[in-house]
PDB file of C-alpha atoms in Angstrom:
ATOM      1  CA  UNK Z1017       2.277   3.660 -24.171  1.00  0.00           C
ATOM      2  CA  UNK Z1018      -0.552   1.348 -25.121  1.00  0.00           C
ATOM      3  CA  UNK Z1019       0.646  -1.706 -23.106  1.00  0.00           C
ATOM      4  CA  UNK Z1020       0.689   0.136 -19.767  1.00  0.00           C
ATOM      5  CA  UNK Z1021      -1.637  -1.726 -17.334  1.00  0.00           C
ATOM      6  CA  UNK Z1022      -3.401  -0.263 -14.300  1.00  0.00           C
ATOM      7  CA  UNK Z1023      -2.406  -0.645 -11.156  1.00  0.00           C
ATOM      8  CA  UNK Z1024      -4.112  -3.499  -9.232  1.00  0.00           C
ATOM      9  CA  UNK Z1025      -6.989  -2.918  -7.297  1.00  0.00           C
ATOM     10  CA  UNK Z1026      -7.759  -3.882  -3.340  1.00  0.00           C
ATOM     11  CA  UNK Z1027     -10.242  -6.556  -5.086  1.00  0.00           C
ATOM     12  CA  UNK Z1028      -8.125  -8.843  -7.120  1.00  0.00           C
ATOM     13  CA  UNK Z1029      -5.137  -8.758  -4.440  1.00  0.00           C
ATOM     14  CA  UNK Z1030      -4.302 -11.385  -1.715  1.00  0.00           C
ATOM     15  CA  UNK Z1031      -5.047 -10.470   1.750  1.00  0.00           C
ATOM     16  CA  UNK Z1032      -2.486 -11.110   4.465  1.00  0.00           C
ATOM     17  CA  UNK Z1033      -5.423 -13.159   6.055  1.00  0.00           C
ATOM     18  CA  UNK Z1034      -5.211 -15.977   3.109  1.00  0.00           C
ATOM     19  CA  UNK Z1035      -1.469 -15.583   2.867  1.00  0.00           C
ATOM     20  CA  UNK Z1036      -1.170 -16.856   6.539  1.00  0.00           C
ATOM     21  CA  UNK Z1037      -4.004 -19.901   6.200  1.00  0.00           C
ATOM     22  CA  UNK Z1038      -2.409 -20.983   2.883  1.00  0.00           C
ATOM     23  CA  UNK Z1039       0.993 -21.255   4.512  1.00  0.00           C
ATOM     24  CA  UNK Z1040       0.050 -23.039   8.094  1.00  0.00           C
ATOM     25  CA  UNK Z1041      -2.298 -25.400   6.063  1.00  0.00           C
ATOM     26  CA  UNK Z1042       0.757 -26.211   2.730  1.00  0.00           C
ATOM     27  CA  UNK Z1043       3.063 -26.442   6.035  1.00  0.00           C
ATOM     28  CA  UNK Z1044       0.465 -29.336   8.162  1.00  0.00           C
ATOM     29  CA  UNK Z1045      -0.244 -31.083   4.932  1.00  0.00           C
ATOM     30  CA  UNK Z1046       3.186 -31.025   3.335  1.00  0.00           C
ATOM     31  CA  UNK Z1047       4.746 -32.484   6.630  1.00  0.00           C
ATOM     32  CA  UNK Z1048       1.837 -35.134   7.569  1.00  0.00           C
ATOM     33  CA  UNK Z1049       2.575 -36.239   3.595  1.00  0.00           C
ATOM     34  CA  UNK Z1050       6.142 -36.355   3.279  1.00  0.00           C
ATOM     35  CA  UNK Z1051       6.296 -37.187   6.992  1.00  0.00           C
ATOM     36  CA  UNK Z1052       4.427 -40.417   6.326  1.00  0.00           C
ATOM     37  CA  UNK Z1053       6.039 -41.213   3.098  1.00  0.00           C
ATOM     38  CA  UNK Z1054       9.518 -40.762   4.965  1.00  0.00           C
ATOM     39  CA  UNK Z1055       8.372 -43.258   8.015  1.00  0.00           C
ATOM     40  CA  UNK Z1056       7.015 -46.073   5.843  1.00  0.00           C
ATOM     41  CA  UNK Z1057       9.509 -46.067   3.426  1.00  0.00           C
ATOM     42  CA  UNK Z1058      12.474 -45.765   6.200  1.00  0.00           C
ATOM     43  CA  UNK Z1059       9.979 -48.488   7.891  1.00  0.00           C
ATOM     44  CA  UNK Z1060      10.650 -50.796   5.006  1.00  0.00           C
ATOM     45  CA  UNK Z1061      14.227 -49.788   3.807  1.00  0.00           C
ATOM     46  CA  UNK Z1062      15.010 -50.867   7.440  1.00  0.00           C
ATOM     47  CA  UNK Z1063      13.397 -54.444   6.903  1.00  0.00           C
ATOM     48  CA  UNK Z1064      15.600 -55.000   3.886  1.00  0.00           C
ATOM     49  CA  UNK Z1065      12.368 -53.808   1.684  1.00  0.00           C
ATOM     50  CA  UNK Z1066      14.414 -52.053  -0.723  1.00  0.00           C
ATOM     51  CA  UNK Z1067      11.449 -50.899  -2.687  1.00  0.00           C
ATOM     52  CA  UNK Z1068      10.672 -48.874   0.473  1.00  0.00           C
ATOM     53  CA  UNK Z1069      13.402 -46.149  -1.181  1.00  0.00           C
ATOM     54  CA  UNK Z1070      11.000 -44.857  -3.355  1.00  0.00           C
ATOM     55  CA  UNK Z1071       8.854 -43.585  -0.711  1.00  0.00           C
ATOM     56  CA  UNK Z1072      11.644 -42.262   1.004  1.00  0.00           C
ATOM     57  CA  UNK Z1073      13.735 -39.925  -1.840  1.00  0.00           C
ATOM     58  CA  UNK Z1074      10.575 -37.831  -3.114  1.00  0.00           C
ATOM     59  CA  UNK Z1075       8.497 -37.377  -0.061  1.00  0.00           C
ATOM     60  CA  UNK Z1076      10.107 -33.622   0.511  1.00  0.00           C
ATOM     61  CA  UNK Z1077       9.569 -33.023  -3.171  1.00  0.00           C
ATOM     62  CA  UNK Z1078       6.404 -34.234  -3.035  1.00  0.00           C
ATOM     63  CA  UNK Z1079       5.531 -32.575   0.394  1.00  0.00           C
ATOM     64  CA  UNK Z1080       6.501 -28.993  -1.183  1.00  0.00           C
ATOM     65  CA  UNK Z1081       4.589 -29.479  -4.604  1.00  0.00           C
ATOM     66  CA  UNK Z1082       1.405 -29.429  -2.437  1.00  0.00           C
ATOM     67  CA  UNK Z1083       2.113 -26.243  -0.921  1.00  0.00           C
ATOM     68  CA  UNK Z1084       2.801 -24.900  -4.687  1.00  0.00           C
ATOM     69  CA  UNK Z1085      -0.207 -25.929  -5.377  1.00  0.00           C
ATOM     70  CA  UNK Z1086      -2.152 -24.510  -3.441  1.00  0.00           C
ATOM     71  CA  UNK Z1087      -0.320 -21.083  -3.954  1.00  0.00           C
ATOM     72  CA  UNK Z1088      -1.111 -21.420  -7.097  1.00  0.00           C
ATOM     73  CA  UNK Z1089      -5.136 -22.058  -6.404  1.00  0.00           C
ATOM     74  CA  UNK Z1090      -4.692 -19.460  -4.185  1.00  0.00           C
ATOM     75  CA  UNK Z1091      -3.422 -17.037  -7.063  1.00  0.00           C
ATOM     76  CA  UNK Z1092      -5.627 -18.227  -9.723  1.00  0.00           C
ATOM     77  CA  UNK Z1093      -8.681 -17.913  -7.084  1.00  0.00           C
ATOM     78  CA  UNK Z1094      -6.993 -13.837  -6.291  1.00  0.00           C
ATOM     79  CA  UNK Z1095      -7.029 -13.641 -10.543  1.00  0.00           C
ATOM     80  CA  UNK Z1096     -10.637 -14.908 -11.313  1.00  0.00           C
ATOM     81  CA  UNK Z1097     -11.643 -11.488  -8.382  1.00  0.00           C
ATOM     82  CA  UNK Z1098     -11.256  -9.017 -11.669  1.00  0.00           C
TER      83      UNK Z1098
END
């Protein structure tokens, strides 16, 4: 059984304390991003800008690949701990 890992240890986990600030801070910066990308681009689409549309269809793709990105800092950050 050679490929049997330890368990983890307190040290390398993710504490409920940077759980909770990496999920209010993806949440303000993923809505103040895809919120402005929605307004401007709706802001344009509505003044016959029709180039406005590509704000407007990936700002709440765009908005939630921040927060995975900074889970995955946060992860990488938890991994380096070993």
């Amino acid at each position: 059984m050679s490929n049997l890992q330890p368990p983890p240890t307190a040290d390398s986990m993710v504490t409920r304390e940077e759980i909770l600030v990496l999920g209010l801070k993806a949440g303000v910066t993923g809505s103040l991003v895809g919120g402005l990308m929605l307004g401007i681009g709706l802001g344009l689409v509505v003044n016959n800008v029709h180039a406005g549309w590509v704000l407007v269809l990936p700002a709440a793709p765009i908005s939630g690949m921040l927060g995975y990105w900074m889970a995955r800092g946060l992860s990488r950050r938890a991994a380096s701990r070993d």
